[in-house]
Tab-separated table of C-alpha atoms in Angstrom:
chain	number	residue	atom	x	y	z
A	190	MET	CA	60.134	89.590	75.023
A	191	THR	CA	62.401	88.775	77.925
A	192	ASP	CA	62.056	85.575	79.898
A	193	ARG	CA	63.826	85.424	83.246
A	194	LYS	CA	64.350	82.300	85.334
A	195	GLN	CA	66.097	82.052	88.678
A	196	ILE	CA	68.456	79.063	88.841
A	197	LEU	CA	70.247	79.774	92.131
A	198	THR	CA	68.882	81.546	95.201
A	199	ALA	CA	71.002	83.390	97.770
A	200	ASP	CA	70.973	80.270	99.907
A	201	ASP	CA	71.961	78.039	96.949
A	202	ILE	CA	74.922	80.324	96.288
A	203	ARG	CA	75.981	80.218	99.915
A	204	ARG	CA	75.823	76.430	100.055
A	205	ALA	CA	77.635	76.025	96.749
A	206	LEU	CA	80.501	78.224	97.932
A	207	VAL	CA	80.791	76.384	101.262
A	208	ARG	CA	80.958	73.091	99.373
A	209	ILE	CA	83.628	74.474	97.038
A	210	ALA	CA	85.591	75.679	100.083
A	211	HIS	CA	85.618	72.110	101.473
A	212	GLU	CA	86.533	70.651	98.084
A	213	ILE	CA	89.507	73.003	97.734
A	214	ASP	CA	90.709	71.949	101.188
A	215	GLU	CA	90.343	68.210	100.469
A	216	ARG	CA	91.734	68.285	96.931
A	217	ASN	CA	94.912	69.998	98.088
A	218	GLY	CA	95.346	68.068	101.336
A	219	GLY	CA	95.208	71.265	103.341
A	220	LEU	CA	95.297	74.953	102.662
A	221	GLN	CA	98.823	76.031	103.570
A	222	ASP	CA	99.886	76.781	99.987
A	223	VAL	CA	96.505	77.876	98.609
A	224	ILE	CA	95.927	81.391	97.248
A	225	LEU	CA	92.464	82.307	95.978
A	226	VAL	CA	92.550	84.681	93.026
A	227	GLY	CA	89.291	86.273	91.909
A	228	ILE	CA	88.926	87.250	88.278
A	229	ARG	CA	87.500	90.752	88.073
A	230	ARG	CA	84.846	91.716	88.631
A	231	ARG	CA	82.517	89.121	90.122
A	232	GLY	CA	85.178	86.514	90.769
A	233	VAL	CA	86.651	88.790	93.431
A	234	PRO	CA	83.699	88.828	95.871
A	235	LEU	CA	83.208	85.096	95.260
A	236	ALA	CA	86.851	84.445	96.201
A	237	GLU	CA	86.325	86.539	99.343
A	238	ARG	CA	83.272	84.487	100.264
A	239	ILE	CA	85.092	81.198	99.767
A	240	ALA	CA	87.927	82.524	101.963
A	241	ALA	CA	85.360	83.479	104.622
A	242	ALA	CA	83.820	79.990	104.469
A	243	ILE	CA	87.278	78.442	104.883
A	244	ALA	CA	87.946	80.710	107.854
A	245	ASP	CA	84.666	79.496	109.410
A	246	PHE	CA	85.508	75.826	109.381
A	247	GLU	CA	89.316	75.803	109.424
A	248	GLY	CA	90.053	78.960	111.354
A	249	VAL	CA	92.711	79.979	108.815
A	250	ARG	CA	92.672	82.952	106.519
A	251	VAL	CA	93.829	82.031	103.000
A	252	PRO	CA	95.197	84.940	100.957
A	253	VAL	CA	92.864	86.447	98.354
A	254	GLY	CA	94.116	88.293	95.276
A	255	GLN	CA	92.405	89.912	92.342
A	256	LEU	CA	93.245	89.610	88.702
A	257	ASP	CA	92.267	91.913	85.853
A	258	ILE	CA	92.636	90.065	82.571
A	259	THR	CA	91.709	92.935	80.247
A	260	LEU	CA	95.249	93.273	78.878
A	261	TYR	CA	95.331	89.553	78.082
A	262	ARG	CA	92.078	89.351	76.126
A	263	ASP	CA	92.166	88.114	72.537
A	264	ASP	CA	89.227	90.245	71.410
A	265	LEU	CA	90.388	93.857	71.881
A	266	LYS	CA	89.277	94.883	68.398
A	267	LEU	CA	86.011	92.926	68.521
A	268	ARG	CA	84.515	94.640	71.521
A	269	GLY	CA	84.501	98.282	70.512
A	270	PRO	CA	86.334	100.874	72.619
A	271	ALA	CA	89.114	99.539	74.794
A	272	PRO	CA	87.621	98.606	78.169
A	273	LEU	CA	88.922	100.117	81.391
A	274	VAL	CA	91.880	98.281	82.806
A	275	ARG	CA	91.603	97.772	86.523
A	276	LYS	CA	94.270	96.809	88.985
A	277	THR	CA	95.743	93.389	89.538
A	278	GLU	CA	96.741	92.659	93.141
A	279	ILE	CA	97.963	89.200	93.893
A	280	GLY	CA	99.925	89.905	97.065
A	281	PRO	CA	102.751	87.541	98.044
A	282	ASP	CA	104.812	85.615	95.543
A	283	ILE	CA	102.744	82.889	93.891
A	284	THR	CA	105.710	80.768	92.811
A	285	GLY	CA	105.373	77.270	94.257
A	286	LYS	CA	101.845	77.962	95.526
A	287	VAL	CA	98.463	76.540	94.516
A	288	VAL	CA	96.541	79.299	92.765
A	289	VAL	CA	92.794	78.748	92.684
A	290	LEU	CA	91.250	81.033	90.092
A	291	VAL	CA	87.690	82.005	90.948
A	292	ASP	CA	85.120	83.289	88.472
A	293	ASP	CA	81.363	83.571	88.340
A	294	VAL	CA	80.503	81.892	85.027
A	295	LEU	CA	82.525	79.498	82.868
A	296	TYR	CA	81.396	79.801	79.259
A	297	THR	CA	83.727	79.813	76.221
A	298	GLY	CA	86.850	79.488	78.358
A	299	ARG	CA	88.501	82.534	76.819
A	300	THR	CA	88.528	84.515	80.054
A	301	VAL	CA	90.210	81.603	81.825
A	302	ARG	CA	92.740	81.288	78.997
A	303	ALA	CA	93.594	84.979	79.453
A	304	ALA	CA	93.779	84.516	83.230
A	305	LEU	CA	96.219	81.605	82.837
A	306	ASP	CA	98.508	83.814	80.745
A	307	ALA	CA	98.226	86.634	83.275
A	308	VAL	CA	99.109	84.322	86.175
A	309	ALA	CA	102.074	82.900	84.254
A	310	ASP	CA	103.468	86.434	83.957
A	311	LEU	CA	103.227	86.930	87.713
A	312	GLY	CA	105.094	83.805	88.783
A	313	ARG	CA	105.226	80.032	88.474
A	314	PRO	CA	102.650	78.396	90.732
A	315	GLU	CA	102.966	74.684	91.428
A	316	ARG	CA	99.357	74.204	90.317
A	317	ILE	CA	96.551	76.334	89.003
A	318	GLN	CA	92.964	75.258	89.644
A	319	LEU	CA	89.667	76.784	88.632
A	320	ALA	CA	86.536	77.320	90.699
A	321	VAL	CA	83.349	78.701	89.150
A	322	LEU	CA	79.882	79.315	90.503
A	323	VAL	CA	78.179	78.318	87.247
A	324	ASP	CA	79.387	76.211	84.321
A	325	ARG	CA	77.084	76.896	81.394
A	326	GLY	CA	78.900	74.858	78.725
A	327	HIS	CA	79.775	75.920	75.147
A	328	ARG	CA	83.532	75.765	75.584
A	329	GLU	CA	85.644	77.035	72.686
A	330	LEU	CA	88.914	75.958	74.306
A	331	PRO	CA	90.092	72.795	76.071
A	332	ILE	CA	89.465	74.150	79.569
A	333	ARG	CA	87.477	72.680	82.458
A	334	ALA	CA	86.767	73.713	86.026
A	335	ASP	CA	88.051	71.816	89.082
A	336	PHE	CA	85.262	73.079	91.326
A	337	VAL	CA	81.777	73.878	90.061
A	338	GLY	CA	78.876	75.359	92.027
A	339	LYS	CA	76.262	74.273	89.492
A	340	ASN	CA	76.275	72.901	85.978
A	341	VAL	CA	73.599	74.639	83.945
A	342	PRO	CA	72.740	73.510	80.407
A	343	THR	CA	72.098	76.673	78.387
A	344	SER	CA	71.603	77.730	74.815
A	345	ARG	CA	73.926	80.311	73.275
A	346	THR	CA	71.061	82.767	72.912
A	347	GLU	CA	70.558	82.810	76.670
A	348	ARG	CA	72.442	84.983	79.124
A	349	VAL	CA	73.509	83.880	82.576
A	350	GLU	CA	73.570	86.705	85.108
A	351	VAL	CA	75.211	86.382	88.492
A	352	HIS	CA	73.993	89.015	90.910
A	353	LEU	CA	76.007	89.681	94.065
A	354	GLN	CA	75.505	92.174	96.902
A	355	GLU	CA	79.181	93.251	96.833
A	356	ALA	CA	78.957	94.075	93.118
A	357	GLY	CA	76.090	96.444	93.796
A	358	ASP	CA	73.503	94.117	92.241
A	359	GLY	CA	71.087	94.479	95.163
A	360	ALA	CA	70.614	90.761	95.811
A	361	ASP	CA	72.339	87.384	95.613
A	362	GLU	CA	70.972	85.198	92.838
A	363	VAL	CA	71.770	83.610	89.484
A	364	VAL	CA	69.263	84.004	86.676
A	365	ILE	CA	68.995	82.885	83.069
A	366	VAL	CA	67.695	85.562	80.762
A	367	ARG	CA	66.219	84.537	77.438
A	368	THR	CA	65.497	87.270	74.938
A	369	SER	CA	63.274	86.148	72.117
A	370	PRO	CA	63.071	88.317	69.011
B	195	MET	CA	82.657	104.453	85.166
B	196	THR	CA	82.105	102.986	81.727
B	197	SER	CA	84.682	103.431	79.017
B	198	ALA	CA	84.398	106.551	76.869
B	199	PRO	CA	83.577	106.238	73.145
B	200	ALA	CA	86.334	105.134	70.794
B	201	ARG	CA	89.071	107.646	70.045
B	202	ARG	CA	91.224	107.700	66.941
B	203	HIS	CA	93.844	110.389	67.486
B	204	ALA	CA	95.439	112.263	70.356
B	205	ILE	CA	96.520	115.622	68.961
B	206	ASP	CA	95.908	117.716	72.082
B	207	LEU	CA	93.920	117.477	75.306
B	208	ASP	CA	91.402	120.084	74.139
B	209	ASP	CA	89.017	117.377	72.902
B	210	PHE	CA	89.373	115.144	75.978
B	211	SER	CA	86.567	115.327	78.533
B	212	GLY	CA	87.293	115.207	82.249
B	213	ASP	CA	85.814	111.689	82.358
B	214	GLU	CA	88.017	110.493	79.535
B	215	ILE	CA	91.146	111.868	81.218
B	216	GLU	CA	90.087	110.288	84.504
B	217	ALA	CA	89.622	106.902	82.802
B	218	LEU	CA	93.057	107.211	81.171
B	219	LEU	CA	94.717	108.017	84.492
B	220	GLU	CA	93.022	105.007	86.071
B	221	THR	CA	94.200	102.768	83.263
B	222	ALA	CA	97.692	104.231	83.688
B	223	GLU	CA	97.642	103.141	87.341
B	224	SER	CA	97.078	99.570	86.204
B	225	MET	CA	99.854	99.976	83.644
B	226	LYS	CA	102.174	101.172	86.390
B	227	GLU	CA	101.460	97.941	88.242
B	228	VAL	CA	102.476	96.014	85.112
B	229	LEU	CA	105.747	97.994	84.962
B	230	ALA	CA	106.495	97.075	88.580
B	231	ARG	CA	106.390	93.345	87.785
B	232	GLU	CA	109.369	91.168	87.068
B	233	ILE	CA	107.908	90.500	83.607
B	234	LYS	CA	107.099	94.031	82.467
B	235	GLN	CA	104.990	93.063	79.500
B	236	VAL	CA	101.389	92.214	78.684
B	237	PRO	CA	100.087	90.965	75.325
B	238	ALA	CA	97.381	93.603	74.796
B	239	LEU	CA	98.843	95.122	71.577
B	240	ARG	CA	100.532	92.009	70.233
B	241	GLY	CA	101.090	92.275	66.489
B	242	ARG	CA	100.289	95.995	66.223
B	243	ASN	CA	102.817	98.239	64.523
B	244	VAL	CA	103.737	101.527	66.165
B	245	VAL	CA	106.058	103.968	64.398
B	246	ASN	CA	107.956	106.632	66.302
B	247	MET	CA	108.302	109.500	63.818
B	248	PHE	CA	110.644	112.035	65.333
B	249	TYR	CA	111.460	115.067	63.203
B	250	GLU	CA	112.893	116.833	66.249
B	251	GLU	CA	115.419	115.678	68.825
B	252	SER	CA	114.043	113.975	71.871
B	253	THR	CA	115.446	111.380	74.218
B	254	ARG	CA	112.977	110.835	76.985
B	255	THR	CA	109.760	111.078	74.995
B	256	ARG	CA	110.961	108.770	72.232
B	257	ILE	CA	112.347	106.148	74.606
B	258	SER	CA	109.282	106.457	76.803
B	259	PHE	CA	106.953	105.702	73.868
B	260	GLU	CA	109.234	102.884	72.774
B	261	LEU	CA	109.173	101.236	76.213
B	262	ALA	CA	105.418	101.778	76.451
B	263	ALA	CA	104.776	100.101	73.095
B	264	ARG	CA	107.067	97.197	73.963
B	265	ALA	CA	105.450	96.709	77.373
B	266	LEU	CA	102.177	96.213	75.482
B	267	SER	CA	103.885	93.733	73.086
B	268	ALA	CA	103.479	96.003	70.051
B	269	ASN	CA	106.155	96.163	67.361
B	270	ILE	CA	107.851	99.549	67.337
B	271	VAL	CA	109.963	101.087	64.619
B	272	ASN	CA	111.921	104.288	65.054
B	273	PHE	CA	111.998	106.779	62.241
B	274	THR	CA	114.193	109.838	62.407
B	275	ALA	CA	114.268	112.554	59.789
B	276	ARG	CA	118.000	112.127	59.408
B	277	GLY	CA	118.861	109.315	57.013
B	278	SER	CA	115.297	108.985	55.794
B	279	SER	CA	113.729	110.044	52.510
B	280	VAL	CA	112.869	113.324	54.200
B	281	GLU	CA	116.392	114.419	53.306
B	282	LYS	CA	115.563	113.712	49.682
B	283	GLY	CA	112.602	116.020	50.010
B	284	GLU	CA	109.810	113.574	50.697
B	285	SER	CA	106.864	115.473	52.136
B	286	LEU	CA	105.278	114.677	55.458
B	287	VAL	CA	102.121	113.462	53.757
B	288	ASP	CA	104.068	111.141	51.439
B	289	THR	CA	105.949	109.739	54.393
B	290	VAL	CA	102.764	109.082	56.334
B	291	ARG	CA	101.191	107.361	53.329
B	292	THR	CA	104.278	105.224	52.925
B	293	LEU	CA	104.171	104.198	56.571
B	294	GLN	CA	100.530	103.300	56.127
B	295	ALA	CA	101.336	101.163	53.104
B	296	LEU	CA	104.011	99.448	55.196
B	297	GLY	CA	101.393	98.494	57.793
B	298	ALA	CA	101.743	101.092	60.568
B	299	ASP	CA	98.779	101.114	62.957
B	300	ILE	CA	99.803	103.980	65.225
B	301	VAL	CA	102.130	106.873	64.407
B	302	VAL	CA	103.730	108.800	67.252
B	303	MET	CA	104.913	112.134	65.901
B	304	ARG	CA	107.264	114.821	67.179
B	305	HIS	CA	107.711	117.814	64.888
B	306	SER	CA	109.091	121.325	65.229
B	307	GLN	CA	106.106	122.739	63.354
B	308	ALA	CA	102.771	123.146	65.076
B	309	GLY	CA	100.031	121.280	63.250
B	310	ALA	CA	102.224	118.575	61.689
B	311	PRO	CA	100.523	115.708	63.607
B	312	TYR	CA	97.137	117.161	62.680
B	313	LEU	CA	98.118	117.170	59.010
B	314	ALA	CA	99.398	113.604	59.302
B	315	ALA	CA	96.122	112.502	60.880
B	316	GLN	CA	94.215	113.760	57.818
B	317	HIS	CA	96.148	111.346	55.596
B	318	PHE	CA	96.487	108.303	57.831
B	319	ARG	CA	93.900	105.596	58.359
B	320	GLY	CA	95.330	104.528	61.706
B	321	SER	CA	95.916	106.615	64.813
B	322	VAL	CA	98.227	109.576	65.330
B	323	ILE	CA	99.622	110.575	68.709
B	324	ASN	CA	101.183	113.989	69.058
B	325	ALA	CA	104.494	113.681	70.912
B	326	GLY	CA	105.054	117.445	70.765
B	327	ASP	CA	104.524	119.834	67.858
B	328	GLY	CA	106.156	123.254	67.827
B	329	ARG	CA	104.676	125.543	70.437
B	330	HIS	CA	101.278	123.938	70.043
B	331	ALA	CA	100.785	120.851	72.180
B	332	HIS	CA	102.344	117.959	74.077
B	333	PRO	CA	99.368	115.992	75.354
B	334	THR	CA	101.215	112.996	76.831
B	335	GLN	CA	103.426	115.321	78.897
B	336	ALA	CA	100.295	116.947	80.309
B	337	LEU	CA	98.762	113.537	81.039
B	338	LEU	CA	101.850	112.358	82.903
B	339	ASP	CA	101.895	115.613	84.871
B	340	LEU	CA	98.241	115.089	85.829
B	341	PHE	CA	98.992	111.496	86.768
B	342	THR	CA	101.933	112.542	88.962
B	343	ILE	CA	99.917	115.266	90.731
B	344	ARG	CA	97.033	112.865	91.343
B	345	GLU	CA	99.395	110.164	92.595
B	346	ARG	CA	101.177	112.495	95.028
B	347	LEU	CA	98.337	114.745	96.182
B	348	GLY	CA	95.414	112.319	95.866
B	349	GLN	CA	93.514	114.470	93.399
B	350	VAL	CA	93.827	117.227	90.831
B	351	ARG	CA	90.610	119.082	91.657
B	352	GLY	CA	91.238	122.205	93.698
B	353	VAL	CA	95.027	121.946	93.526
B	354	GLN	CA	96.921	125.247	93.069
B	355	VAL	CA	99.427	124.915	90.229
B	356	VAL	CA	101.976	127.569	89.294
B	357	ILE	CA	103.556	127.248	85.858
B	358	VAL	CA	106.655	129.418	85.641
B	359	GLY	CA	109.012	130.170	82.773
B	360	ASP	CA	108.993	130.502	79.028
B	361	ILE	CA	105.249	130.042	78.742
B	362	VAL	CA	104.648	131.744	75.412
B	363	HIS	CA	106.931	129.276	73.613
B	364	SER	CA	105.778	126.243	75.580
B	365	ARG	CA	103.643	123.397	74.232
B	366	VAL	CA	103.880	121.807	77.684
B	367	ALA	CA	102.174	124.833	79.254
B	368	ARG	CA	99.386	124.841	76.664
B	369	SER	CA	98.532	121.162	76.971
B	370	ASN	CA	98.732	121.376	80.736
B	371	LEU	CA	96.317	124.295	80.705
B	372	TRP	CA	93.728	122.130	78.939
B	373	GLY	CA	94.302	119.146	81.200
B	374	LEU	CA	94.605	120.972	84.515
B	375	THR	CA	91.599	123.232	84.021
B	376	ARG	CA	89.450	120.362	82.787
B	377	MET	CA	90.344	118.355	85.884
B	378	GLY	CA	89.500	121.278	88.168
B	379	ALA	CA	92.938	122.578	89.177
B	380	HIS	CA	93.596	126.299	89.704
B	381	VAL	CA	96.386	127.483	87.426
B	382	THR	CA	98.637	130.530	87.733
B	383	LEU	CA	100.946	131.427	84.859
B	384	CYS	CA	104.057	133.300	85.862
B	385	ALA	CA	106.716	134.765	83.552
B	386	PRO	CA	108.287	138.037	82.522
B	387	PRO	CA	105.995	139.901	80.095
B	388	THR	CA	108.293	139.060	77.157
B	389	LEU	CA	107.838	135.325	77.797
B	390	LEU	CA	104.144	135.455	78.567
B	391	GLY	CA	102.508	137.752	76.073
B	392	PRO	CA	99.266	139.602	76.794
B	393	ALA	CA	97.235	138.172	79.671
B	394	ALA	CA	94.089	138.455	77.574
B	395	TYR	CA	95.442	135.848	75.164
B	396	TRP	CA	95.416	133.246	77.955
B	397	THR	CA	92.228	134.258	79.688
B	398	ALA	CA	90.322	134.293	76.387
B	399	THR	CA	90.782	130.506	76.153
B	400	TRP	CA	91.067	129.661	79.853
B	401	PRO	CA	89.045	132.339	81.702
B	402	GLU	CA	89.771	130.825	85.121
B	403	VAL	CA	93.543	131.134	84.739
B	404	ARG	CA	95.472	133.704	86.756
B	405	VAL	CA	98.390	135.576	85.192
B	406	CYS	CA	101.167	137.015	87.331
B	407	HIS	CA	104.567	138.585	86.714
B	408	ARG	CA	105.949	138.254	90.246
B	409	PHE	CA	107.080	134.737	91.077
B	410	ASP	CA	107.114	135.226	94.869
B	411	GLU	CA	103.552	136.468	94.749
B	412	ALA	CA	102.486	133.533	92.574
B	413	LEU	CA	104.088	131.022	94.929
B	414	ALA	CA	101.910	131.880	97.921
B	415	GLY	CA	99.649	128.896	98.539
B	416	ALA	CA	101.036	126.828	95.659
B	417	ASP	CA	100.603	123.048	95.864
B	418	VAL	CA	102.593	122.447	92.681
B	419	VAL	CA	105.329	124.468	90.983
B	420	MET	CA	106.036	123.497	87.412
B	421	ALA	CA	109.217	125.122	86.080
B	422	LEU	CA	109.690	125.197	82.311
B	423	ARG	CA	112.930	124.965	80.423
B	424	LEU	CA	114.399	128.336	79.508
B	425	GLN	CA	116.076	128.102	76.148
B	426	LYS	CA	119.241	130.126	76.273
B	427	GLU	CA	118.604	131.457	72.777
B	428	ARG	CA	115.807	133.570	74.247
B	429	GLN	CA	118.440	135.905	75.635
B	430	GLN	CA	120.037	136.367	72.210
B	431	ALA	CA	116.576	137.123	70.860
B	432	GLY	CA	116.434	140.054	73.275
B	433	LEU	CA	113.618	138.629	75.416
B	434	LEU	CA	115.737	138.597	78.572
B	435	PRO	CA	118.227	141.072	80.008
B	436	SER	CA	120.449	138.236	81.313
B	437	LEU	CA	120.177	134.670	82.540
B	438	ARG	CA	121.276	135.736	85.993
B	439	GLU	CA	118.541	138.331	86.113
B	440	TYR	CA	116.030	135.679	85.013
B	441	THR	CA	117.159	133.270	87.719
B	442	ARG	CA	116.933	135.979	90.369
B	443	ARG	CA	113.355	136.829	89.471
B	444	TYR	CA	111.895	133.570	88.094
B	445	GLY	CA	114.256	130.770	89.091
B	446	LEU	CA	113.382	128.113	91.640
B	447	THR	CA	116.304	129.143	93.856
B	448	PRO	CA	117.361	127.580	97.180
B	449	GLU	CA	115.771	130.559	98.999
B	450	ARG	CA	112.429	130.043	97.283
B	451	LEU	CA	112.708	126.309	97.864
B	452	GLU	CA	113.070	126.996	101.582
B	453	ARG	CA	110.040	129.236	101.641
B	454	LEU	CA	107.877	126.744	99.761
B	455	GLY	CA	108.012	124.125	102.468
B	456	GLU	CA	108.065	120.392	101.961
B	457	ARG	CA	104.554	119.796	100.763
B	458	THR	CA	104.706	121.711	97.497
B	459	LEU	CA	105.532	119.451	94.559
B	460	ILE	CA	108.358	120.569	92.306
B	461	MET	CA	107.941	119.519	88.688
B	462	HIS	CA	109.877	120.025	85.478
B	463	PRO	CA	109.167	118.479	82.073
B	464	GLY	CA	112.903	118.339	81.237
B	465	PRO	CA	115.447	118.751	79.919
B	466	MET	CA	116.556	121.108	82.680
B	467	ASN	CA	118.988	124.002	82.755
B	468	GLU	CA	120.153	123.501	86.298
B	469	GLY	CA	121.120	126.784	87.852
B	470	VAL	CA	118.928	128.780	85.471
B	471	GLU	CA	115.211	128.019	85.907
B	472	ILE	CA	115.807	125.511	88.686
B	473	ALA	CA	118.575	125.225	91.289
B	474	PRO	CA	120.333	121.865	91.702
B	475	GLU	CA	119.067	121.819	95.319
B	476	ALA	CA	115.477	121.957	94.069
B	477	VAL	CA	116.031	119.066	91.657
B	478	VAL	CA	117.033	116.698	94.462
B	479	ALA	CA	114.664	118.088	97.116
B	480	PRO	CA	112.426	115.494	98.792
B	481	ASN	CA	109.351	117.194	97.326
B	482	ALA	CA	110.761	117.150	93.769
B	483	VAL	CA	108.910	114.634	91.579
B	484	ILE	CA	110.875	115.171	88.384
B	485	GLU	CA	112.080	111.569	88.184
B	486	ALA	CA	108.618	110.285	89.017
B	487	GLN	CA	107.308	112.300	86.055
B	488	VAL	CA	109.656	110.399	83.743
B	489	THR	CA	108.728	107.027	85.241
B	490	ASN	CA	105.012	107.780	85.084
B	491	GLY	CA	105.377	108.825	81.453
B	492	VAL	CA	105.741	105.212	80.355
B	493	ALA	CA	102.572	104.101	82.174
B	494	VAL	CA	100.552	107.031	80.837
B	495	ARG	CA	101.704	106.400	77.252
B	496	MET	CA	100.793	102.730	77.620
B	497	ALA	CA	97.310	103.773	78.684
B	498	LEU	CA	96.964	106.068	75.664
B	499	LEU	CA	98.321	103.524	73.160
B	500	TYR	CA	95.944	100.936	74.572
B	501	ARG	CA	93.000	103.312	74.349
B	502	LEU	CA	93.700	104.178	70.700
B	503	ALA	CA	94.226	100.548	69.722
B	504	GLY	CA	90.804	99.499	71.039
């Protein structure tokens, strides 16, 4: 049996991202050195939305890049056939900049660990920060987010699904799916 | 597109579906981006052992696989028949078993005898990649050719490709026939009858392929011309009247280059006999992509190594 519970509506997502946009601005004392980097796949549209929110209230367009961390994963053998590797496009040199990594869900921290390695290979930013829409706990590594849309206590048997229009999911929402045996 | 099911060996492209090739070419694009970075290395294959087993001379293919494995952080060891136990009479199967016992995960094999990589694959628990076996197959060459065509022309489907030269002895032609036809290209084979064999041999396996003995006729409407190396020994074997005669009828000469126009890609798998199958002017023409083929080879081999390691 599958139990499905909505934890964020489209409007909740919108407000969370606007708040994160303001927090990024305030934390860094301005946006001149900030680059938003979405972690593929769903981090990319989220980074775009944060950039759009920043453009709304600051009138500046912060650069948005996309990062594919497939080649940096530590579980190649564990996940069956090698997954498709998609393109990484970060744009201008990130050395000396503030890179804000953006992802949909923070869980074990292994994706972020891989992303940190990937960024380090692309340059030497002055700071790297992390923004996530949902932090569901259960970290396996000493990693935390700087900007969180919503903290959601979960059990490991549950699945958190982030649905976004741009990803072809049909609607904007975050749901927890519980599959009981 | 989701990733195709796991694959263990790459012996030829005959068992690759169009979707699988497409996914590999896409992965290779990402690998090319890695190779354009200042730090040309990702950790994907860290700690894996790749062995280059070359029983036949090769510079570009061996170095290309070596750079590809290193760019993925794998360990690579080069094995050449000379100076190895092969000289003491160790059989191929023994050698493969020894490499397995030493911890090899992937064996990349070049051999003058068709079928050698296939035999090795029967006795090896890891993966075998064919880097060219006799006249049989050279799958990574075909993949890098597909990649280069797709990169330059946007797609492979519908593209008119002319393969000219010593086709009957060519593993490059055979693997390209599998890859090109599977990806929807139209292929014309062009060679003198002595270097082509009976047309029915080709059309029995690839019914859509066109066979032609007149190069100028074949060139009409070509989007890609792929010239193959003509080994000079073919003349001694009595398959050619003379090299000059061959060049006049089947060489990519300056006159033919002129007639082709600037949009037709000129390809060659190397090594070239400049002045025989291809004129020096054609090698440096703006529409020649021969160097790009070599560059793309590293990205394509990274994609294949990564796929087999998964």
